[in-house]
PDB file of C-alpha atoms and ligand atoms in Angstrom:
ATOM      1  CA  MET A   1       0.000   0.000   0.000  1.00 62.00           C
ATOM      2  CA  ALA A   2       1.220   3.509  -0.788  1.00 76.00           C
ATOM      3  CA  ALA A   3       2.502   5.567   2.142  1.00 85.00           C
ATOM      4  CA  PRO A   4      -0.066   8.056   3.457  1.00 94.00           C
ATOM      5  CA  PHE A   5       0.157  11.529   1.973  1.00 96.00           C
ATOM      6  CA  LEU A   6      -0.052  13.085   5.417  1.00 97.00           C
ATOM      7  CA  GLN A   7       1.425  11.296   8.432  1.00 97.00           C
ATOM      8  CA  ILE A   8       1.274  12.742  11.917  1.00 97.00           C
ATOM      9  CA  ASP A   9       3.163  10.624  14.380  1.00 96.00           C
ATOM     10  CA  GLY A  10       3.244  11.056  18.159  1.00 96.00           C
ATOM     11  CA  VAL A  11       2.918  14.813  17.991  1.00 97.00           C
ATOM     12  CA  ALA A  12       2.850  16.979  21.100  1.00 96.00           C
ATOM     13  CA  MET A  13       2.596  20.752  21.165  1.00 96.00           C
ATOM     14  CA  ARG A  14       3.160  22.891  24.209  1.00 95.00           C
ATOM     15  CA  TYR A  15       2.810  26.662  23.954  1.00 95.00           C
ATOM     16  CA  GLY A  16       4.994  28.959  26.004  1.00 90.00           C
ATOM     17  CA  GLY A  17       7.774  26.735  27.394  1.00 85.00           C
ATOM     18  CA  VAL A  18       7.748  23.890  29.922  1.00 86.00           C
ATOM     19  CA  GLU A  19       5.116  25.482  32.147  1.00 89.00           C
ATOM     20  CA  GLY A  20       2.945  26.450  29.166  1.00 92.00           C
ATOM     21  CA  THR A  21      -0.301  25.045  27.779  1.00 94.00           C
ATOM     22  CA  LEU A  22      -0.139  21.491  26.481  1.00 95.00           C
ATOM     23  CA  ALA A  23      -2.405  21.729  23.421  1.00 96.00           C
ATOM     24  CA  LEU A  24      -1.693  18.355  21.801  1.00 96.00           C
ATOM     25  CA  SER A  25      -0.251  15.149  23.206  1.00 95.00           C
ATOM     26  CA  GLY A  26       0.336  11.804  21.500  1.00 94.00           C
ATOM     27  CA  THR A  27      -1.532  12.866  18.380  1.00 96.00           C
ATOM     28  CA  SER A  28      -1.190  10.475  15.452  1.00 96.00           C
ATOM     29  CA  LEU A  29      -3.113  10.195  12.217  1.00 95.00           C
ATOM     30  CA  ASP A  30      -2.638   9.180   8.595  1.00 97.00           C
ATOM     31  CA  VAL A  31      -4.458  10.616   5.601  1.00 98.00           C
ATOM     32  CA  ALA A  32      -4.250   8.954   2.181  1.00 97.00           C
ATOM     33  CA  GLU A  33      -3.600  10.956  -0.971  1.00 97.00           C
ATOM     34  CA  GLY A  34      -6.878  12.332  -2.291  1.00 97.00           C
ATOM     35  CA  GLU A  35      -8.773  11.503   0.899  1.00 98.00           C
ATOM     36  CA  PHE A  36     -11.145  14.022   2.507  1.00 98.00           C
ATOM     37  CA  VAL A  37     -11.087  13.908   6.303  1.00 98.00           C
ATOM     38  CA  ALA A  38     -12.957  16.059   8.770  1.00 98.00           C
ATOM     39  CA  VAL A  39     -11.651  16.755  12.288  1.00 98.00           C
ATOM     40  CA  VAL A  40     -14.149  17.451  15.041  1.00 96.00           C
ATOM     41  CA  GLY A  41     -13.743  17.899  18.775  1.00 93.00           C
ATOM     42  CA  PRO A  42     -14.525  20.157  21.726  1.00 91.00           C
ATOM     43  CA  SER A  43     -13.525  23.821  21.584  1.00 91.00           C
ATOM     44  CA  GLY A  44      -9.937  24.383  22.673  1.00 93.00           C
ATOM     45  CA  CYS A  45      -8.869  20.765  22.093  1.00 94.00           C
ATOM     46  CA  GLY A  46      -6.073  21.708  19.698  1.00 95.00           C
ATOM     47  CA  LYS A  47      -7.606  21.495  16.208  1.00 96.00           C
ATOM     48  CA  SER A  48      -6.220  24.810  14.967  1.00 95.00           C
ATOM     49  CA  THR A  49      -2.895  23.916  16.570  1.00 96.00           C
ATOM     50  CA  LEU A  50      -2.846  20.711  14.552  1.00 96.00           C
ATOM     51  CA  MET A  51      -3.511  22.672  11.360  1.00 95.00           C
ATOM     52  CA  ARG A  52      -0.618  25.044  12.130  1.00 93.00           C
ATOM     53  CA  LEU A  53       1.767  22.141  12.683  1.00 95.00           C
ATOM     54  CA  VAL A  54       0.795  20.446   9.408  1.00 95.00           C
ATOM     55  CA  THR A  55       1.215  23.645   7.410  1.00 92.00           C
ATOM     56  CA  GLY A  56       4.608  24.234   9.028  1.00 92.00           C
ATOM     57  CA  LEU A  57       3.713  27.500  10.739  1.00 90.00           C
ATOM     58  CA  TRP A  58       5.058  26.075  14.000  1.00 91.00           C
ATOM     59  CA  PRO A  59       7.259  23.077  14.760  1.00 92.00           C
ATOM     60  CA  PRO A  60       5.828  20.425  17.112  1.00 95.00           C
ATOM     61  CA  THR A  61       7.335  20.083  20.582  1.00 95.00           C
ATOM     62  CA  GLU A  62       7.524  16.320  20.020  1.00 95.00           C
ATOM     63  CA  GLY A  63       6.866  13.928  17.151  1.00 97.00           C
ATOM     64  CA  THR A  64       6.869  14.310  13.392  1.00 96.00           C
ATOM     65  CA  VAL A  65       4.647  15.606  10.613  1.00 97.00           C
ATOM     66  CA  ILE A  66       5.330  14.151   7.159  1.00 96.00           C
ATOM     67  CA  VAL A  67       3.677  15.451   3.995  1.00 96.00           C
ATOM     68  CA  ASP A  68       4.271  13.722   0.668  1.00 94.00           C
ATOM     69  CA  GLY A  69       7.229  11.761   2.061  1.00 94.00           C
ATOM     70  CA  ARG A  70       9.014  14.743   3.585  1.00 94.00           C
ATOM     71  CA  GLU A  71       9.147  15.976   7.152  1.00 95.00           C
ATOM     72  CA  VAL A  72       7.556  19.404   7.448  1.00 94.00           C
ATOM     73  CA  ALA A  73      10.247  21.853   8.554  1.00 89.00           C
ATOM     74  CA  GLY A  74       8.833  25.241   7.502  1.00 87.00           C
ATOM     75  CA  PRO A  75       5.814  26.811   5.813  1.00 86.00           C
ATOM     76  CA  LEU A  76       4.402  24.336   3.338  1.00 86.00           C
ATOM     77  CA  SER A  77       3.906  25.772  -0.119  1.00 82.00           C
ATOM     78  CA  ILE A  78       1.951  22.831  -1.579  1.00 85.00           C
ATOM     79  CA  ALA A  79      -0.849  23.463   0.918  1.00 90.00           C
ATOM     80  CA  GLY A  80      -3.828  25.713   0.398  1.00 92.00           C
ATOM     81  CA  MET A  81      -4.986  27.106   3.733  1.00 91.00           C
ATOM     82  CA  ALA A  82      -8.016  28.879   5.032  1.00 90.00           C
ATOM     83  CA  PHE A  83      -7.956  29.853   8.686  1.00 85.00           C
ATOM     84  CA  GLN A  84     -10.635  30.221  11.294  1.00 78.00           C
ATOM     85  CA  ASN A  85     -10.245  34.017  11.141  1.00 80.00           C
ATOM     86  CA  PRO A  86      -9.797  35.295   7.615  1.00 76.00           C
ATOM     87  CA  THR A  87      -6.268  36.619   7.159  1.00 86.00           C
ATOM     88  CA  LEU A  88      -6.637  38.764   4.060  1.00 93.00           C
ATOM     89  CA  LEU A  89      -4.083  41.498   3.543  1.00 94.00           C
ATOM     90  CA  PRO A  90      -5.852  44.832   4.179  1.00 95.00           C
ATOM     91  CA  TRP A  91      -3.888  46.769   1.563  1.00 96.00           C
ATOM     92  CA  ARG A  92      -4.702  44.407  -1.315  1.00 96.00           C
ATOM     93  CA  SER A  93      -7.978  44.203  -3.213  1.00 97.00           C
ATOM     94  CA  ILE A  94     -10.061  41.029  -2.931  1.00 97.00           C
ATOM     95  CA  LEU A  95      -8.892  39.873  -6.366  1.00 97.00           C
ATOM     96  CA  ASP A  96      -5.240  40.531  -5.477  1.00 96.00           C
ATOM     97  CA  ASN A  97      -5.657  38.697  -2.181  1.00 96.00           C
ATOM     98  CA  VAL A  98      -7.085  35.669  -3.978  1.00 96.00           C
ATOM     99  CA  MET A  99      -4.230  35.742  -6.496  1.00 95.00           C
ATOM    100  CA  LEU A 100      -1.538  35.884  -3.804  1.00 93.00           C
ATOM    101  CA  PRO A 101      -0.614  32.148  -3.842  1.00 92.00           C
ATOM    102  CA  LEU A 102      -0.009  32.396  -7.592  1.00 92.00           C
ATOM    103  CA  GLU A 103       2.635  35.036  -6.879  1.00 91.00           C
ATOM    104  CA  VAL A 104       4.318  32.912  -4.235  1.00 86.00           C
ATOM    105  CA  VAL A 105       3.976  29.221  -5.100  1.00 84.00           C
ATOM    106  CA  GLN A 106       5.861  27.549  -7.965  1.00 84.00           C
ATOM    107  CA  PRO A 107       5.334  26.740 -10.791  1.00 85.00           C
ATOM    108  CA  HIS A 108       2.718  29.528 -10.880  1.00 85.00           C
ATOM    109  CA  ARG A 109       5.112  32.214  -9.752  1.00 85.00           C
ATOM    110  CA  ARG A 110       7.344  31.510 -12.759  1.00 87.00           C
ATOM    111  CA  GLU A 111       4.412  31.502 -15.128  1.00 86.00           C
ATOM    112  CA  LEU A 112       2.466  34.409 -13.684  1.00 86.00           C
ATOM    113  CA  ARG A 113       3.745  37.019 -16.105  1.00 86.00           C
ATOM    114  CA  ALA A 114       2.948  34.937 -19.202  1.00 86.00           C
ATOM    115  CA  LYS A 115      -0.336  33.583 -17.870  1.00 87.00           C
ATOM    116  CA  ARG A 116      -1.670  36.505 -15.870  1.00 90.00           C
ATOM    117  CA  GLY A 117      -4.797  36.766 -18.028  1.00 92.00           C
ATOM    118  CA  SER A 118      -5.858  33.149 -17.549  1.00 92.00           C
ATOM    119  CA  TYR A 119      -4.881  33.144 -13.853  1.00 93.00           C
ATOM    120  CA  GLU A 120      -6.984  36.227 -13.300  1.00 95.00           C
ATOM    121  CA  ARG A 121      -9.964  34.677 -15.099  1.00 96.00           C
ATOM    122  CA  HIS A 122      -9.615  31.628 -12.848  1.00 94.00           C
ATOM    123  CA  ALA A 123      -9.548  33.812  -9.704  1.00 96.00           C
ATOM    124  CA  ARG A 124     -12.589  35.765 -10.905  1.00 97.00           C
ATOM    125  CA  ALA A 125     -14.442  32.517 -11.674  1.00 95.00           C
ATOM    126  CA  LEU A 126     -13.786  31.275  -8.126  1.00 94.00           C
ATOM    127  CA  LEU A 127     -15.065  34.555  -6.669  1.00 96.00           C
ATOM    128  CA  ARG A 128     -18.198  34.232  -8.794  1.00 94.00           C
ATOM    129  CA  LEU A 129     -18.679  30.660  -7.581  1.00 91.00           C
ATOM    130  CA  VAL A 130     -18.736  31.793  -3.934  1.00 91.00           C
ATOM    131  CA  GLY A 131     -21.051  34.729  -4.655  1.00 91.00           C
ATOM    132  CA  LEU A 132     -18.483  37.542  -4.623  1.00 95.00           C
ATOM    133  CA  GLU A 133     -18.854  38.753  -8.180  1.00 96.00           C
ATOM    134  CA  GLY A 134     -18.665  42.555  -8.197  1.00 97.00           C
ATOM    135  CA  PHE A 135     -16.428  42.699  -5.103  1.00 97.00           C
ATOM    136  CA  GLU A 136     -13.119  41.962  -6.856  1.00 97.00           C
ATOM    137  CA  ALA A 137     -11.837  45.541  -6.577  1.00 97.00           C
ATOM    138  CA  LYS A 138     -12.998  46.094  -2.981  1.00 97.00           C
ATOM    139  CA  PHE A 139     -10.690  45.886   0.020  1.00 97.00           C
ATOM    140  CA  PRO A 140     -11.171  43.307   2.799  1.00 95.00           C
ATOM    141  CA  TRP A 141     -12.383  45.915   5.302  1.00 94.00           C
ATOM    142  CA  GLN A 142     -15.238  46.779   2.915  1.00 95.00           C
ATOM    143  CA  LEU A 143     -16.589  43.216   3.176  1.00 94.00           C
ATOM    144  CA  SER A 144     -18.502  41.443   5.951  1.00 91.00           C
ATOM    145  CA  GLY A 145     -16.808  38.682   7.974  1.00 88.00           C
ATOM    146  CA  GLY A 146     -18.597  35.979   6.013  1.00 88.00           C
ATOM    147  CA  MET A 147     -17.621  37.561   2.691  1.00 91.00           C
ATOM    148  CA  GLN A 148     -13.996  37.705   3.820  1.00 93.00           C
ATOM    149  CA  GLN A 149     -14.234  34.043   4.735  1.00 91.00           C
ATOM    150  CA  ARG A 150     -15.470  33.208   1.238  1.00 92.00           C
ATOM    151  CA  ALA A 151     -12.608  35.188  -0.303  1.00 94.00           C
ATOM    152  CA  SER A 152     -10.172  33.258   1.934  1.00 94.00           C
ATOM    153  CA  LEU A 153     -11.610  30.023   0.601  1.00 93.00           C
ATOM    154  CA  CYS A 154     -10.953  31.213  -2.969  1.00 95.00           C
ATOM    155  CA  ARG A 155      -7.387  32.059  -2.011  1.00 95.00           C
ATOM    156  CA  ALA A 156      -6.929  28.549  -0.576  1.00 94.00           C
ATOM    157  CA  LEU A 157      -8.165  26.985  -3.824  1.00 94.00           C
ATOM    158  CA  VAL A 158      -6.714  29.255  -6.501  1.00 94.00           C
ATOM    159  CA  HIS A 159      -3.446  27.369  -7.091  1.00 92.00           C
ATOM    160  CA  ASP A 160      -5.064  23.889  -7.124  1.00 91.00           C
ATOM    161  CA  PRO A 161      -3.083  22.777  -4.057  1.00 94.00           C
ATOM    162  CA  ARG A 162      -2.499  19.052  -3.505  1.00 94.00           C
ATOM    163  CA  LEU A 163      -3.225  19.527   0.198  1.00 96.00           C
ATOM    164  CA  LEU A 164      -6.082  21.669   1.469  1.00 96.00           C
ATOM    165  CA  MET A 165      -6.108  22.604   5.154  1.00 96.00           C
ATOM    166  CA  LEU A 166      -9.387  24.265   6.083  1.00 96.00           C
ATOM    167  CA  ASP A 167     -10.017  25.492   9.626  1.00 95.00           C
ATOM    168  CA  GLU A 168     -13.737  26.218  10.072  1.00 94.00           C
ATOM    169  CA  PRO A 169     -13.917  27.893   6.672  1.00 92.00           C
ATOM    170  CA  PHE A 170     -17.718  28.224   6.832  1.00 91.00           C
ATOM    171  CA  GLY A 171     -18.041  29.184  10.502  1.00 87.00           C
ATOM    172  CA  ALA A 172     -19.252  32.754   9.975  1.00 81.00           C
ATOM    173  CA  LEU A 173     -21.788  32.001   7.230  1.00 88.00           C
ATOM    174  CA  ASP A 174     -25.555  31.706   7.252  1.00 90.00           C
ATOM    175  CA  VAL A 175     -26.871  28.198   6.722  1.00 92.00           C
ATOM    176  CA  PHE A 176     -27.881  28.711   3.061  1.00 91.00           C
ATOM    177  CA  THR A 177     -24.542  30.139   1.986  1.00 89.00           C
ATOM    178  CA  ARG A 178     -22.798  27.430   3.949  1.00 93.00           C
ATOM    179  CA  GLU A 179     -24.695  24.674   2.172  1.00 94.00           C
ATOM    180  CA  ASP A 180     -23.960  26.251  -1.224  1.00 89.00           C
ATOM    181  CA  LEU A 181     -20.281  26.295  -0.370  1.00 91.00           C
ATOM    182  CA  TRP A 182     -20.311  22.640   0.712  1.00 95.00           C
ATOM    183  CA  ASP A 183     -21.191  21.832  -2.868  1.00 92.00           C
ATOM    184  CA  VAL A 184     -18.544  24.209  -4.226  1.00 91.00           C
ATOM    185  CA  LEU A 185     -15.960  22.405  -2.121  1.00 94.00           C
ATOM    186  CA  GLN A 186     -17.326  19.000  -3.062  1.00 96.00           C
ATOM    187  CA  ASP A 187     -17.105  19.895  -6.774  1.00 92.00           C
ATOM    188  CA  VAL A 188     -13.513  21.106  -6.389  1.00 91.00           C
ATOM    189  CA  TRP A 189     -12.624  17.885  -4.606  1.00 95.00           C
ATOM    190  CA  LEU A 190     -14.296  15.733  -7.267  1.00 95.00           C
ATOM    191  CA  ALA A 191     -12.530  17.619 -10.054  1.00 92.00           C
ATOM    192  CA  LYS A 192      -9.002  17.773  -8.582  1.00 91.00           C
ATOM    193  CA  LYS A 193      -8.936  15.198  -5.764  1.00 94.00           C
ATOM    194  CA  PRO A 194      -6.756  17.172  -3.364  1.00 95.00           C
ATOM    195  CA  THR A 195      -6.088  15.690   0.059  1.00 97.00           C
ATOM    196  CA  VAL A 196      -8.325  17.665   2.418  1.00 97.00           C
ATOM    197  CA  VAL A 197      -8.328  18.172   6.184  1.00 98.00           C
ATOM    198  CA  LEU A 198     -11.400  20.139   7.263  1.00 98.00           C
ATOM    199  CA  VAL A 199     -11.814  21.284  10.863  1.00 97.00           C
ATOM    200  CA  THR A 200     -15.423  21.987  11.742  1.00 96.00           C
ATOM    201  CA  HIS A 201     -17.862  22.205  14.637  1.00 94.00           C
ATOM    202  CA  ASP A 202     -20.730  21.363  12.306  1.00 95.00           C
ATOM    203  CA  LEU A 203     -21.171  17.591  12.422  1.00 97.00           C
ATOM    204  CA  LYS A 204     -23.582  17.604   9.484  1.00 97.00           C
ATOM    205  CA  GLU A 205     -20.932  19.390   7.440  1.00 97.00           C
ATOM    206  CA  ALA A 206     -18.277  16.870   8.536  1.00 98.00           C
ATOM    207  CA  VAL A 207     -20.396  13.882   7.481  1.00 98.00           C
ATOM    208  CA  TYR A 208     -21.670  15.454   4.259  1.00 98.00           C
ATOM    209  CA  LEU A 209     -18.216  16.311   2.946  1.00 98.00           C
ATOM    210  CA  SER A 210     -15.764  13.727   4.231  1.00 98.00           C
ATOM    211  CA  ASP A 211     -14.674  10.139   3.710  1.00 98.00           C
ATOM    212  CA  ARG A 212     -13.788   9.870   7.378  1.00 98.00           C
ATOM    213  CA  VAL A 213     -14.542  11.920  10.474  1.00 98.00           C
ATOM    214  CA  LEU A 214     -11.802  12.006  13.136  1.00 97.00           C
ATOM    215  CA  ILE A 215     -12.813  12.814  16.686  1.00 95.00           C
ATOM    216  CA  MET A 216     -10.415  14.557  19.043  1.00 95.00           C
ATOM    217  CA  SER A 217     -10.343  14.336  22.813  1.00 92.00           C
ATOM    218  CA  ALA A 218     -10.513  17.452  24.948  1.00 90.00           C
ATOM    219  CA  ARG A 219      -7.175  19.197  25.529  1.00 92.00           C
ATOM    220  CA  PRO A 220      -4.494  17.946  25.298  1.00 93.00           C
ATOM    221  CA  GLY A 221      -5.987  16.782  22.046  1.00 93.00           C
ATOM    222  CA  ARG A 222      -5.393  13.511  20.286  1.00 93.00           C
ATOM    223  CA  ILE A 223      -7.484  11.440  17.908  1.00 95.00           C
ATOM    224  CA  ILE A 224      -9.680   9.133  19.972  1.00 92.00           C
ATOM    225  CA  ALA A 225     -12.063   7.707  17.394  1.00 92.00           C
ATOM    226  CA  GLU A 226     -12.963   7.786  13.743  1.00 95.00           C
ATOM    227  CA  ARG A 227     -16.073   7.158  11.695  1.00 96.00           C
ATOM    228  CA  ARG A 228     -16.062   6.237   8.005  1.00 97.00           C
ATOM    229  CA  VAL A 229     -18.769   7.836   5.884  1.00 97.00           C
ATOM    230  CA  PRO A 230     -20.067   5.329   3.351  1.00 96.00           C
ATOM    231  CA  TYR A 231     -21.987   7.527   0.903  1.00 97.00           C
ATOM    232  CA  PRO A 232     -20.827   7.735  -2.729  1.00 97.00           C
ATOM    233  CA  ARG A 233     -20.338  11.127  -4.387  1.00 96.00           C
ATOM    234  CA  PRO A 234     -21.606  13.399  -5.640  1.00 97.00           C
ATOM    235  CA  ARG A 235     -23.684  13.726  -2.480  1.00 98.00           C
ATOM    236  CA  ARG A 236     -26.758  15.922  -2.534  1.00 97.00           C
ATOM    237  CA  LEU A 237     -28.296  17.892   0.321  1.00 96.00           C
ATOM    238  CA  ASP A 238     -31.318  15.563   0.452  1.00 97.00           C
ATOM    239  CA  LEU A 239     -28.941  13.007   1.924  1.00 97.00           C
ATOM    240  CA  THR A 240     -28.699  15.062   5.117  1.00 97.00           C
ATOM    241  CA  TYR A 241     -32.389  14.339   5.813  1.00 97.00           C
ATOM    242  CA  GLU A 242     -32.032  10.563   5.560  1.00 97.00           C
ATOM    243  CA  ALA A 243     -32.205   8.488   8.726  1.00 97.00           C
ATOM    244  CA  GLY A 244     -28.856   6.749   8.127  1.00 97.00           C
ATOM    245  CA  PHE A 245     -27.068  10.082   7.713  1.00 98.00           C
ATOM    246  CA  GLN A 246     -28.669  11.518  10.830  1.00 98.00           C
ATOM    247  CA  ALA A 247     -27.737   8.390  12.790  1.00 97.00           C
ATOM    248  CA  ILE A 248     -24.055   9.011  11.969  1.00 97.00           C
ATOM    249  CA  VAL A 249     -24.377  12.646  13.076  1.00 97.00           C
ATOM    250  CA  HIS A 250     -25.954  11.542  16.376  1.00 97.00           C
ATOM    251  CA  GLU A 251     -23.285   8.940  16.945  1.00 96.00           C
ATOM    252  CA  LEU A 252     -20.583  11.623  16.516  1.00 95.00           C
ATOM    253  CA  ARG A 253     -22.427  13.997  18.832  1.00 94.00           C
ATOM    254  CA  ASP A 254     -22.539  11.330  21.547  1.00 92.00           C
ATOM    255  CA  ARG A 255     -18.838  10.621  21.228  1.00 90.00           C
ATOM    256  CA  ILE A 256     -17.934  14.290  21.495  1.00 88.00           C
ATOM    257  CA  SER A 257     -20.087  14.813  24.550  1.00 87.00           C
ATOM    258  CA  ASP A 258     -18.366  11.783  26.120  1.00 83.00           C
ATOM    259  CA  ALA A 259     -15.012  13.454  25.385  1.00 79.00           C
ATOM    260  CA  ARG A 260     -16.213  16.689  27.012  1.00 76.00           C
ATOM    261  CA  ARG A 261     -17.584  14.856  30.055  1.00 75.00           C
ATOM    262  CA  ALA A 262     -14.271  13.029  30.510  1.00 70.00           C
ATOM    263  CA  VAL A 263     -12.633  16.420  30.893  1.00 63.00           C
ATOM    264  CA  GLU A 264     -15.183  17.788  33.329  1.00 63.00           C
ATOM    265  CA  ALA A 265     -14.652  14.665  35.470  1.00 63.00           C
ATOM    266  CA  SER A 266     -10.870  15.100  35.422  1.00 62.00           C
ATOM    267  CA  ASP A 267     -11.233  18.819  36.289  1.00 59.00           C
ATOM    268  CA  ALA A 268     -13.271  17.967  39.402  1.00 49.00           C
ATOM    269  CA  PRO A 269     -11.468  18.562  42.708  1.00 49.00           C
TER     270      PRO A 269
HETATM  271  N1  ATP B 301      -0.541  31.072  20.258  1.00 81.27           N
HETATM  272  C1  ATP B 301      -0.901  30.460  21.379  1.00 81.27           C
HETATM  273  N2  ATP B 301      -0.238  30.678  22.531  1.00 81.27           N
HETATM  274  C2  ATP B 301      -0.578  30.053  23.665  1.00 81.27           C
HETATM  275  N3  ATP B 301      -1.590  29.169  23.784  1.00 81.27           N
HETATM  276  C3  ATP B 301      -2.286  28.914  22.671  1.00 81.27           C
HETATM  277  C4  ATP B 301      -1.991  29.533  21.410  1.00 81.27           C
HETATM  278  N4  ATP B 301      -2.861  29.061  20.493  1.00 81.27           N
HETATM  279  C5  ATP B 301      -3.654  28.202  21.129  1.00 81.27           C
HETATM  280  N5  ATP B 301      -3.320  28.102  22.440  1.00 81.27           N
HETATM  281  C6  ATP B 301      -3.956  27.217  23.446  1.00 81.27           C
HETATM  282  O1  ATP B 301      -3.900  25.878  22.961  1.00 81.27           O
HETATM  283  C7  ATP B 301      -5.141  25.205  23.192  1.00 81.27           C
HETATM  284  C8  ATP B 301      -5.688  24.696  21.874  1.00 81.27           C
HETATM  285  O2  ATP B 301      -6.034  25.800  21.054  1.00 81.27           O
HETATM  286  P1  ATP B 301      -6.576  25.631  19.569  1.00 81.27           P
HETATM  287  O3  ATP B 301      -6.757  26.984  19.013  1.00 81.27           O
HETATM  288  O4  ATP B 301      -5.691  24.696  18.823  1.00 81.27           O
HETATM  289  O5  ATP B 301      -7.987  24.903  19.846  1.00 81.27           O
HETATM  290  P2  ATP B 301      -9.192  24.567  18.840  1.00 81.27           P
HETATM  291  O6  ATP B 301      -9.469  23.125  18.982  1.00 81.27           O
HETATM  292  O7  ATP B 301      -8.858  25.063  17.480  1.00 81.27           O
HETATM  293  O8  ATP B 301     -10.398  25.399  19.459  1.00 81.27           O
HETATM  294  P3  ATP B 301     -11.690  26.040  18.721  1.00 81.27           P
HETATM  295  O9  ATP B 301     -12.582  24.880  18.390  1.00 81.27           O
HETATM  296  O10 ATP B 301     -12.295  26.915  19.770  1.00 81.27           O
HETATM  297  O11 ATP B 301     -11.198  26.786  17.517  1.00 81.27           O
HETATM  298  C9  ATP B 301      -6.046  26.203  23.916  1.00 81.27           C
HETATM  299  O12 ATP B 301      -5.968  25.930  25.305  1.00 81.27           O
HETATM  300  C10 ATP B 301      -5.433  27.549  23.601  1.00 81.27           C
HETATM  301  O13 ATP B 301      -5.633  28.438  24.655  1.00 81.27           O
HETATM  302 MG1   MG B 302      -9.662  26.487  16.250  1.00 81.27          MG
END
């Protein structure tokens, strides 16, 4: 069997030195190339921390992160990332923010001058797909939080990354927009088959989009259980009303409340 595309092995992360917060401990997980996994778990359990370690924004305190056969030792350029809080550059227009990875990541950077026209059409098409047509020339501060989040998603996708790391990318959206964007993301995945790690608090979203849902314990976080999602794709929203689908969502909810209760018990005097 081929080696996993993403391998996290025995990772621990402590912020702020030996006395600091232990965010992750003994975290291990494998993700196959082209697989879509969702990560769910109680607030503060270390999900965003895990995303930062995989994308090389911080080194782990212990353990290793391997992407595509190589240990991650610095910011990972093959990854497309969208963070929990949109991180658009305030001095660049929405279109220029979305095009940023094309200016930074090879081979696009090399080809940008020759292909600017087609790259720009691609960026505009993505913005249209997420409902931001007409906002290309605006600046981030002229957009609502949810609109900024949608622009961040376009920026994560624009260079067709082989690894997509999405940290609650739909958190600030109303339910209708969110469901539209599930299908945008599903279509991108079907067309390009990137490896995706999606952090979410929305269990319906996790089940609808992923091949496998990973459940984290309360802090210090580690993966304590997983649930395969059997439905073929393309999936349609009607699926979310079926009894089998809802049973999976309930099962996940129960496991997460067990994880939260375990913590409350251990916090007791
Ligand atoms: N930069 C930081 N410095 C110090 N502690 C941090 C830092 N970032 C996160 N932490 C701590 O690490 C723990 C895990 O945080 P993290 O943001 O990874 O959780 P999370 O699972 O993403 O939570 P949420 O679901 O609320 O987004 C928390 O206790 C948090 O206070
Ligand atoms: Mg988080």
